[in-house]
Coordinates of N, CA and C in Angstrom, one line a residue:
M1 N 41.1 -31.1 -37.1 CA 39.6 -31.1 -37.1 C 39.1 -30.4 -38.4
G2 N 38.3 -31.1 -39.1 CA 37.8 -30.6 -40.3 C 36.7 -29.5 -40.1
Q3 N 36.3 -28.9 -41.2 CA 35.3 -27.9 -41.1 C 33.9 -28.4 -40.7
R4 N 33.6 -29.7 -41.1 CA 32.3 -30.3 -40.7 C 32.3 -30.5 -39.2
E5 N 33.4 -31.0 -38.6 CA 33.4 -31.3 -37.2 C 33.3 -30.0 -36.4
R6 N 34.1 -28.9 -36.9 CA 34.0 -27.6 -36.2 C 32.6 -27.1 -36.2
F7 N 31.9 -27.2 -37.3 CA 30.5 -26.8 -37.4 C 29.6 -27.5 -36.5
I8 N 29.8 -28.9 -36.4 CA 29.0 -29.7 -35.5 C 29.2 -29.2 -34.0
L9 N 30.5 -29.0 -33.6 CA 30.8 -28.6 -32.3 C 30.2 -27.2 -32.0
F10 N 30.2 -26.3 -33.0 CA 29.6 -25.0 -32.8 C 28.1 -25.1 -32.6
L11 N 27.5 -26.0 -33.4 CA 26.1 -26.2 -33.3 C 25.7 -26.7 -31.9
V12 N 26.5 -27.7 -31.5 CA 26.2 -28.3 -30.2 C 26.3 -27.3 -29.1
G13 N 27.4 -26.4 -29.2 CA 27.6 -25.4 -28.2 C 26.4 -24.4 -28.2
V14 N 25.9 -24.0 -29.3 CA 24.8 -23.1 -29.4 C 23.5 -23.7 -28.8
L15 N 23.3 -25.0 -29.1 CA 22.1 -25.7 -28.5 C 22.2 -25.8 -27.0
L16 N 23.5 -26.1 -26.5 CA 23.7 -26.2 -25.0 C 23.4 -24.8 -24.4
G17 N 23.9 -23.7 -25.1 CA 23.7 -22.4 -24.5 C 22.2 -22.0 -24.5
V18 N 21.5 -22.4 -25.6 CA 20.1 -22.1 -25.6 C 19.3 -22.9 -24.5
G19 N 19.7 -24.1 -24.4 CA 19.1 -25.0 -23.3 C 19.3 -24.4 -21.9
L20 N 20.6 -24.0 -21.7 CA 20.9 -23.4 -20.4 C 20.1 -22.1 -20.1
L21 N 20.1 -21.3 -21.1 CA 19.3 -20.0 -20.9 C 17.8 -20.3 -20.7
F22 N 17.3 -21.3 -21.4 CA 15.9 -21.6 -21.3 C 15.6 -22.1 -19.8
G23 N 16.6 -23.0 -19.3 CA 16.4 -23.5 -18.0 C 16.4 -22.4 -16.9
I24 N 17.4 -21.4 -17.1 CA 17.5 -20.3 -16.2 C 16.2 -19.5 -16.2
N25 N 15.7 -19.2 -17.4 CA 14.5 -18.4 -17.6 C 13.3 -19.1 -17.0
S26 N 13.2 -20.4 -17.2 CA 12.1 -21.1 -16.7 C 12.1 -21.1 -15.2
R27 N 13.2 -21.2 -14.5 CA 13.3 -21.2 -13.1 C 13.0 -19.8 -12.5
S28 N 13.4 -18.7 -13.3 CA 13.3 -17.4 -12.7 C 11.9 -16.8 -13.1
Q29 N 11.2 -17.4 -14.0 CA 9.9 -16.9 -14.4 C 8.9 -16.7 -13.3
P30 N 8.8 -17.8 -12.4 CA 7.8 -17.6 -11.3 C 8.2 -16.4 -10.4
E31 N 9.5 -16.2 -10.2 CA 10.0 -15.1 -9.4 C 9.6 -13.7 -10.0
R32 N 9.8 -13.7 -11.3 CA 9.4 -12.4 -12.1 C 7.9 -12.2 -12.0
D33 N 7.1 -13.3 -12.1 CA 5.7 -13.2 -12.1 C 5.2 -12.7 -10.7
R34 N 5.9 -13.2 -9.6 CA 5.5 -12.8 -8.3 C 5.9 -11.3 -8.1
R35 N 7.0 -10.9 -8.5 CA 7.4 -9.4 -8.4 C 6.4 -8.6 -9.2
R36 N 6.0 -9.0 -10.3 CA 5.0 -8.2 -11.1 C 3.7 -8.2 -10.4
Q37 N 3.2 -9.3 -9.8 CA 2.0 -9.3 -9.0 C 2.1 -8.3 -7.8
V38 N 3.2 -8.3 -7.1 CA 3.4 -7.3 -6.0 C 3.3 -5.9 -6.5
R39 N 4.0 -5.6 -7.6 CA 4.1 -4.3 -8.2 C 2.7 -3.9 -8.6
D40 N 1.9 -4.7 -9.2 CA 0.6 -4.4 -9.7 C -0.4 -4.2 -8.5
A41 N -0.1 -4.8 -7.4 CA -1.0 -4.6 -6.2 C -0.8 -3.3 -5.5
L42 N 0.2 -2.5 -5.9 CA 0.5 -1.2 -5.3 C -0.2 -0.1 -6.0
N43 N -0.8 0.8 -5.2 CA -1.5 1.9 -5.9 C -0.9 3.3 -5.7
L44 N 0.1 3.4 -4.9 CA 0.7 4.7 -4.6 C 2.1 4.8 -5.2
P45 N 2.6 6.0 -5.6 CA 4.0 6.2 -6.0 C 4.8 5.9 -4.8
G46 N 6.0 5.4 -5.0 CA 6.9 5.0 -3.9 C 7.2 6.1 -2.9
M47 N 7.3 7.3 -3.3 CA 7.7 8.4 -2.4 C 6.6 8.6 -1.4
M48 N 5.3 8.3 -1.7 CA 4.2 8.6 -0.8 C 4.3 7.7 0.4
Y49 N 4.8 6.4 0.3 CA 5.0 5.6 1.4 C 6.0 6.2 2.4
D50 N 7.0 6.8 1.8 CA 8.1 7.4 2.6 C 7.5 8.6 3.4
Y51 N 6.7 9.4 2.7 CA 6.1 10.6 3.4 C 5.2 10.2 4.5
A52 N 4.4 9.2 4.3 CA 3.5 8.7 5.3 C 4.2 8.1 6.5
A53 N 5.2 7.3 6.2 CA 6.0 6.6 7.3 C 6.8 7.6 8.1
T54 N 7.2 8.8 7.5 CA 7.9 9.8 8.3 C 7.1 10.9 8.7
S55 N 5.8 10.9 8.5 CA 4.8 11.9 9.0 C 5.1 13.2 8.4
R56 N 5.6 13.3 7.2 CA 5.8 14.6 6.5 C 4.6 14.9 5.6
G57 N 4.5 16.2 5.3 CA 3.5 16.7 4.4 C 3.9 16.6 3.0
F58 N 2.9 16.5 2.1 CA 3.2 16.3 0.7 C 3.0 17.6 0.0
Y59 N 4.2 18.2 -0.4 CA 4.1 19.6 -1.0 C 4.9 19.5 -2.3
G60 N 4.8 20.6 -3.1 CA 5.6 20.7 -4.3 C 4.7 20.7 -5.6
H61 N 5.4 20.6 -6.8 CA 4.7 20.8 -8.0 C 3.8 19.6 -8.4
Y62 N 3.9 18.5 -7.6 CA 3.0 17.4 -7.9 C 1.6 17.7 -7.4
V63 N 1.4 18.6 -6.5 CA 0.1 19.0 -6.0 C -0.7 19.7 -7.1
K64 N -1.8 19.1 -7.4 CA -2.7 19.8 -8.5 C -3.8 20.6 -7.9
H65 N -4.2 20.4 -6.6 CA -5.2 21.2 -5.9 C -5.0 21.0 -4.4
E66 N -5.3 22.0 -3.7 CA -5.2 21.9 -2.2 C -6.3 22.7 -1.5
S67 N -6.8 22.1 -0.4 CA -7.8 22.8 0.4 C -7.6 22.4 1.8
V68 N -8.0 23.3 2.8 CA -7.7 23.0 4.2 C -9.0 23.2 5.0
E69 N -9.3 22.3 5.9 CA -10.5 22.3 6.7 C -10.1 22.4 8.2
T70 N -10.6 23.3 9.0 CA -10.3 23.4 10.4 C -11.4 22.8 11.2
R71 N -11.1 21.8 12.0 CA -12.1 21.1 12.8 C -12.4 21.9 14.1
A72 N -13.4 21.4 14.8 CA -13.8 22.1 16.1 C -12.7 22.0 17.1
D73 N -11.9 21.0 17.1 CA -10.9 20.8 18.1 C -9.6 21.6 17.7
G74 N -9.6 22.3 16.7 CA -8.4 23.0 16.2 C -7.5 22.3 15.3
S75 N -7.7 21.0 15.1 CA -6.9 20.3 14.1 C -7.3 20.7 12.7
K76 N -6.4 20.5 11.8 CA -6.6 20.9 10.4 C -6.4 19.7 9.5
V77 N -7.3 19.6 8.5 CA -7.2 18.5 7.5 C -6.9 19.2 6.2
R78 N -5.7 18.8 5.7 CA -5.3 19.4 4.4 C -5.6 18.3 3.3
S79 N -6.4 18.6 2.3 CA -6.7 17.7 1.3 C -6.0 18.1 0.0
I80 N -5.3 17.2 -0.7 CA -4.7 17.5 -1.9 C -5.0 16.5 -3.0
V81 N -4.9 16.9 -4.2 CA -5.1 16.0 -5.4 C -3.8 15.9 -6.1
T82 N -3.4 14.7 -6.4 CA -2.1 14.5 -7.1 C -2.2 13.3 -8.0
G83 N -1.2 13.1 -8.8 CA -1.2 11.9 -9.7 C -0.9 10.6 -9.0
G84 N -1.3 9.5 -9.6 CA -1.0 8.2 -9.1 C 0.3 7.6 -9.7
R85 N 0.4 6.3 -9.5 CA 1.5 5.5 -10.1 C 1.4 5.4 -11.6
R86 N 2.5 5.4 -12.3 CA 2.5 5.1 -13.7 C 2.2 3.7 -13.9
R87 N 1.2 3.4 -14.8 CA 0.9 2.0 -15.2 C 1.0 1.8 -16.7
Y88 N 1.3 0.6 -17.0 CA 1.5 0.2 -18.4 C 0.7 -1.0 -18.8
D89 N 0.3 -1.1 -20.0 CA -0.4 -2.3 -20.5 C 0.6 -3.4 -20.9
A90 N 0.1 -4.6 -21.3 CA 1.0 -5.7 -21.7 C 2.0 -5.4 -22.8
Q91 N 1.7 -4.4 -23.6 CA 2.6 -4.0 -24.7 C 3.6 -2.9 -24.3
G92 N 3.5 -2.5 -23.0 CA 4.4 -1.5 -22.5 C 4.0 -0.1 -22.7
R93 N 2.7 0.1 -23.2 CA 2.2 1.5 -23.4 C 1.6 2.0 -22.1
E94 N 1.9 3.3 -21.9 CA 1.5 3.9 -20.6 C -0.1 4.1 -20.6
L95 N -0.7 3.7 -19.5 CA -2.1 3.8 -19.4 C -2.5 5.2 -18.9
P96 N -3.8 5.6 -19.0 CA -4.2 7.0 -18.6 C -3.8 7.2 -17.1
E97 N -3.5 8.4 -16.8 CA -3.1 8.7 -15.4 C -4.2 8.5 -14.4
E98 N -3.9 8.0 -13.2 CA -4.9 7.9 -12.2 C -4.6 9.1 -11.2
Y99 N -5.6 9.5 -10.4 CA -5.5 10.6 -9.6 C -5.8 10.2 -8.1
L100 N -5.1 10.8 -7.2 CA -5.2 10.4 -5.8 C -5.7 11.6 -5.0
L101 N -6.4 11.3 -4.0 CA -6.8 12.3 -3.0 C -6.1 12.0 -1.7
V102 N -5.3 12.9 -1.2 CA -4.6 12.7 0.0 C -5.1 13.6 1.1
R103 N -5.4 13.0 2.3 CA -5.9 13.8 3.4 C -4.9 13.7 4.5
E104 N -4.3 14.9 4.9 CA -3.3 15.0 5.9 C -3.9 15.7 7.1
T105 N -3.8 15.1 8.3 CA -4.4 15.7 9.5 C -3.2 16.2 10.4
Y106 N -3.3 17.5 10.7 CA -2.3 18.2 11.6 C -3.0 18.5 12.9
A107 N -2.3 18.2 14.0 CA -2.9 18.5 15.3 C -3.0 20.0 15.5
A108 N -3.8 20.4 16.5 CA -4.0 21.8 16.8 C -2.7 22.4 17.1
G109 N -2.4 23.6 16.5 CA -1.2 24.3 16.8 C 0.0 23.9 15.9
V110 N -0.1 22.9 15.1 CA 1.0 22.4 14.3 C 0.9 23.1 12.9
A111 N 2.0 23.8 12.5 CA 2.0 24.5 11.2 C 1.9 23.5 10.1
L112 N 1.2 23.9 9.0 CA 1.1 23.1 7.8 C 2.3 23.3 7.0
A113 N 3.2 22.3 7.0 CA 4.5 22.4 6.3 C 5.0 21.0 6.0
E114 N 5.9 20.9 5.1 CA 6.4 19.6 4.7 C 7.0 18.8 5.9
D115 N 7.6 19.5 6.8 CA 8.2 18.8 8.0 C 7.1 18.3 8.9
G116 N 5.9 18.8 8.8 CA 4.8 18.2 9.6 C 5.0 18.6 11.1
P117 N 4.8 17.6 12.0 CA 4.4 16.3 11.7 C 2.9 16.1 11.4
V118 N 2.6 15.2 10.5 CA 1.3 14.8 10.1 C 0.8 13.7 11.1
S119 N -0.3 13.9 11.8 CA -0.7 13.0 12.8 C -1.5 11.8 12.2
D120 N -2.0 12.0 11.0 CA -2.8 10.9 10.3 C -2.8 11.1 8.8
Y121 N -2.7 10.1 8.1 CA -2.7 10.1 6.6 C -3.9 9.3 6.1
A122 N -4.6 9.7 5.1 CA -5.5 8.9 4.4 C -5.3 9.1 2.9
F123 N -5.2 8.0 2.2 CA -5.1 8.0 0.7 C -6.3 7.4 0.1
L124 N -6.8 8.1 -0.9 CA -8.0 7.7 -1.6 C -7.8 7.9 -3.1
F125 N -8.7 7.3 -4.0 CA -8.7 7.6 -5.4 C -9.6 8.8 -5.6
A126 N -9.0 9.8 -6.2 CA -9.8 11.0 -6.5 C -10.8 10.8 -7.6
D127 N -10.6 9.8 -8.4 CA -11.4 9.6 -9.6 C -12.3 8.3 -9.5
R128 N -12.5 7.9 -8.3 CA -13.4 6.7 -8.1 C -14.2 6.9 -6.8
I129 N -15.5 6.7 -6.9 CA -16.4 6.9 -5.8 C -17.1 5.5 -5.6
V130 N -17.0 5.1 -4.3 CA -17.7 3.9 -3.9 C -19.1 4.3 -3.4
V131 N -20.1 3.6 -3.9 CA -21.5 4.0 -3.6 C -22.2 2.8 -2.9
T132 N -22.8 3.1 -1.7 CA -23.7 2.1 -1.1 C -25.1 2.4 -1.5
L133 N -25.8 1.5 -2.2 CA -27.1 1.7 -2.7 C -28.2 1.5 -1.7
R134 N -29.3 2.2 -1.8 CA -30.5 2.0 -1.0 C -31.1 0.7 -1.5
P135 N -31.8 0.0 -0.6 CA -32.5 -1.2 -1.0 C -33.5 -1.0 -2.1
G136 N -33.4 -1.9 -3.1 CA -34.3 -1.8 -4.3 C -33.8 -1.0 -5.4
H137 N -32.6 -0.4 -5.2 CA -32.0 0.4 -6.3 C -30.8 -0.3 -7.0
K138 N -30.5 0.1 -8.2 CA -29.4 -0.5 -8.9 C -28.3 0.5 -9.3
A139 N -27.2 -0.1 -9.6 CA -26.0 0.8 -9.9 C -26.2 1.7 -11.0
E140 N -26.9 1.3 -12.1 CA -27.1 2.1 -13.3 C -28.0 3.3 -13.0
E141 N -28.6 3.4 -11.9 CA -29.4 4.6 -11.5 C -28.5 5.8 -11.1
V142 N -27.2 5.5 -10.8 CA -26.3 6.5 -10.4 C -25.5 7.0 -11.6
V143 N -26.0 8.2 -12.1 CA -25.5 8.7 -13.4 C -25.1 10.2 -13.2
L144 N -23.9 10.6 -13.7 CA -23.5 12.0 -13.6 C -23.8 12.7 -14.9
P145 N -24.0 14.0 -14.8 CA -24.3 14.8 -16.0 C -23.2 14.7 -17.1
S146 N -21.9 14.4 -16.7 CA -20.8 14.2 -17.6 C -20.9 12.8 -18.3
G147 N -21.9 12.0 -17.9 CA -22.1 10.7 -18.6 C -21.6 9.5 -17.9
E148 N -20.9 9.6 -16.8 CA -20.5 8.4 -16.1 C -21.7 7.7 -15.5
V149 N -21.7 6.3 -15.6 CA -22.7 5.5 -15.0 C -22.0 4.5 -14.1
A150 N -22.5 4.4 -12.9 CA -21.9 3.5 -11.9 C -22.0 2.0 -12.3
S151 N -21.1 1.2 -12.0 CA -21.1 -0.2 -12.3 C -21.2 -1.1 -11.0
S152 N -21.8 -2.2 -11.1 CA -22.0 -3.1 -9.9 C -20.6 -3.6 -9.5
V153 N -20.6 -3.9 -8.2 CA -19.4 -4.5 -7.5 C -19.7 -5.9 -7.4
E154 N -18.8 -6.8 -8.0 CA -19.0 -8.2 -7.9 C -19.1 -8.7 -6.5
G155 N -20.2 -9.5 -6.2 CA -20.4 -10.1 -4.9 C -21.0 -9.1 -3.9
R156 N -21.3 -7.9 -4.3 CA -21.9 -6.9 -3.4 C -23.0 -6.2 -4.0
A157 N -24.2 -6.8 -3.8 CA -25.4 -6.3 -4.5 C -25.8 -4.9 -4.1
D158 N -25.3 -4.5 -2.9 CA -25.6 -3.1 -2.3 C -24.5 -2.1 -2.7
Q159 N -23.5 -2.4 -3.4 CA -22.4 -1.5 -3.7 C -22.2 -1.3 -5.2
A160 N -21.7 -0.1 -5.5 CA -21.4 0.2 -6.9 C -20.2 1.1 -6.9
L161 N -19.5 1.1 -8.1 CA -18.3 1.9 -8.3 C -18.5 2.9 -9.4
L162 N -18.3 4.2 -9.1 CA -18.5 5.2 -10.1 C -17.1 5.8 -10.4
R163 N -16.7 5.5 -11.7 CA -15.4 6.1 -12.1 C -15.6 7.4 -12.8
L164 N -14.8 8.4 -12.6 CA -14.9 9.7 -13.1 C -14.1 10.0 -14.3
G165 N -14.0 9.0 -15.2 CA -13.2 9.1 -16.4 C -13.6 10.2 -17.3
R166 N -14.8 10.4 -17.6 CA -15.3 11.5 -18.5 C -15.1 12.8 -17.9
W167 N -15.4 12.9 -16.6 CA -15.3 14.2 -15.9 C -13.8 14.6 -15.9
V168 N -12.9 13.7 -15.6 CA -11.5 14.0 -15.6 C -11.0 14.4 -17.0
A169 N -11.5 13.7 -18.0 CA -11.0 13.9 -19.4 C -11.7 15.0 -20.1
A170 N -12.4 15.9 -19.4 CA -13.1 17.0 -20.0 C -12.1 17.9 -20.7
S171 N -12.5 18.5 -21.8 CA -11.5 19.2 -22.7 C -10.8 20.3 -21.9
S172 N -11.5 20.9 -21.0 CA -10.9 22.0 -20.2 C -10.1 21.5 -19.0
G173 N -10.1 20.2 -18.8 CA -9.4 19.7 -17.7 C -10.2 19.7 -16.4
P174 N -10.0 18.8 -15.5 CA -10.8 18.7 -14.3 C -10.6 19.9 -13.4
D175 N -11.7 20.4 -12.9 CA -11.6 21.5 -11.8 C -11.7 20.8 -10.5
W176 N -10.5 20.5 -9.9 CA -10.5 19.7 -8.7 C -11.2 20.4 -7.5
S177 N -11.3 21.7 -7.6 CA -12.0 22.4 -6.5 C -13.5 22.0 -6.4
R178 N -14.0 21.4 -7.5 CA -15.4 21.0 -7.6 C -15.6 19.6 -7.1
L179 N -14.5 18.9 -6.7 CA -14.6 17.5 -6.3 C -15.5 17.3 -5.1
P180 N -15.4 18.1 -4.0 CA -16.4 17.9 -2.9 C -17.8 18.1 -3.3
G181 N -18.1 19.0 -4.2 CA -19.5 19.2 -4.7 C -20.0 18.1 -5.5
L182 N -19.1 17.5 -6.3 CA -19.4 16.3 -7.1 C -19.8 15.2 -6.1
L183 N -19.0 14.9 -5.1 CA -19.3 13.9 -4.1 C -20.7 14.2 -3.4
A184 N -20.9 15.4 -3.1 CA -22.2 15.8 -2.5 C -23.4 15.5 -3.4
Q185 N -23.1 15.8 -4.7 CA -24.2 15.5 -5.7 C -24.5 14.0 -5.8
V186 N -23.5 13.2 -5.7 CA -23.7 11.7 -5.7 C -24.5 11.3 -4.5
R187 N -24.1 11.8 -3.3 CA -24.7 11.4 -2.1 C -26.2 11.8 -2.0
A188 N -26.5 12.9 -2.8 CA -27.9 13.4 -2.8 C -28.8 12.6 -3.7
M189 N -28.3 11.7 -4.5 CA -29.1 10.9 -5.4 C -30.1 10.0 -4.7
P190 N -31.3 9.8 -5.2 CA -32.3 8.9 -4.5 C -31.8 7.5 -4.3
A191 N -31.0 7.0 -5.2 CA -30.6 5.6 -5.1 C -29.4 5.4 -4.2
V192 N -28.8 6.5 -3.7 CA -27.6 6.4 -2.9 C -27.9 6.5 -1.4
A193 N -27.4 5.5 -0.6 CA -27.4 5.6 0.8 C -26.2 6.3 1.4
S194 N -25.0 6.0 0.8 CA -23.8 6.7 1.2 C -22.8 6.6 0.0
A195 N -21.8 7.5 0.1 CA -20.8 7.5 -1.0 C -19.5 8.2 -0.5
D196 N -18.4 7.7 -0.9 CA -17.1 8.3 -0.6 C -16.1 7.8 -1.6
F197 N -15.0 8.5 -1.6 CA -13.9 8.1 -2.6 C -13.3 6.8 -2.1
L198 N -12.8 6.0 -3.1 CA -12.3 4.7 -2.8 C -11.0 4.8 -2.0
I199 N -11.0 4.1 -0.8 CA -9.9 4.2 0.1 C -8.8 3.2 -0.3
I200 N -7.5 3.7 -0.2 CA -6.4 2.9 -0.4 C -5.8 2.5 0.9
D201 N -5.6 1.2 1.2 CA -5.0 0.8 2.4 C -3.5 0.9 2.3
W202 N -3.0 2.0 2.6 CA -1.5 2.3 2.4 C -0.7 1.5 3.4
R203 N -1.2 1.2 4.6 CA -0.4 0.5 5.6 C -0.3 -1.0 5.1
A204 N -1.3 -1.6 4.5 CA -1.2 -2.9 4.0 C -0.2 -3.0 2.9
E205 N -0.2 -2.0 2.0 CA 0.7 -1.9 0.9 C 2.1 -1.7 1.4
S206 N 2.3 -0.9 2.5 CA 3.7 -0.8 3.0 C 4.2 -2.1 3.6
D207 N 3.3 -2.9 4.2 CA 3.7 -4.2 4.8 C 4.1 -5.1 3.6
L208 N 3.4 -5.0 2.5 CA 3.7 -5.8 1.3 C 5.1 -5.5 0.8
I209 N 5.4 -4.2 0.8 CA 6.7 -3.7 0.3 C 7.8 -4.2 1.2
R210 N 7.6 -4.1 2.6 CA 8.6 -4.6 3.5 C 8.8 -6.1 3.4
A211 N 7.7 -6.8 3.2 CA 7.9 -8.3 3.1 C 8.6 -8.7 1.8
E212 N 8.4 -7.9 0.8 CA 9.1 -8.2 -0.5 C 10.6 -7.8 -0.4
S213 N 10.9 -6.7 0.4 CA 12.3 -6.3 0.5 C 13.1 -7.3 1.3
T214 N 12.5 -8.1 2.2 CA 13.2 -9.0 3.0 C 13.4 -10.4 2.3
R215 N 12.9 -10.6 1.2 CA 13.0 -11.9 0.5 C 14.4 -12.0 -0.1

């Protein structure tokens, strides 16, 4: 076999290999897209689903702030602020950190400890407040001294979302102990009927993870 024939065979082999890889990638692309959509739909770091499912308390160096409220029935609500999932843009660059507010409820007489048991979990975004507006008022009326202005929620004329980006990014860093006071300040605004931190449906996200793991 001459050099020309060997070159032609080599070229044919390369083209067949490229075609095979293209076919494999084309068939697997929908699967990758689906996995990415599932991943993007999750708001909590993976370990938090484990803690909630096993009724354990969330302790350690990830906790940025902690406070405890004792209710009339003797139960205690432990509120902590911690970081959220790491997120990246289309170029692979890490996006600014999100912050979570975790509320753990302990029954009366149960010690506050990692072993728990925690009787109820609630996960919320510590840096996002959902506002229900009073009739006749608009989202842009909800303004914080740090400069944040609420934005309208698509399809909900009576709701607005207030992101605390500037407050969190303050040069001295956020004072998370002031978070309840900040929420109270928003609730007291004339345009606001009610306000609370944006809730994360962690049970629905857990179901999504389980469904994905069985595929």
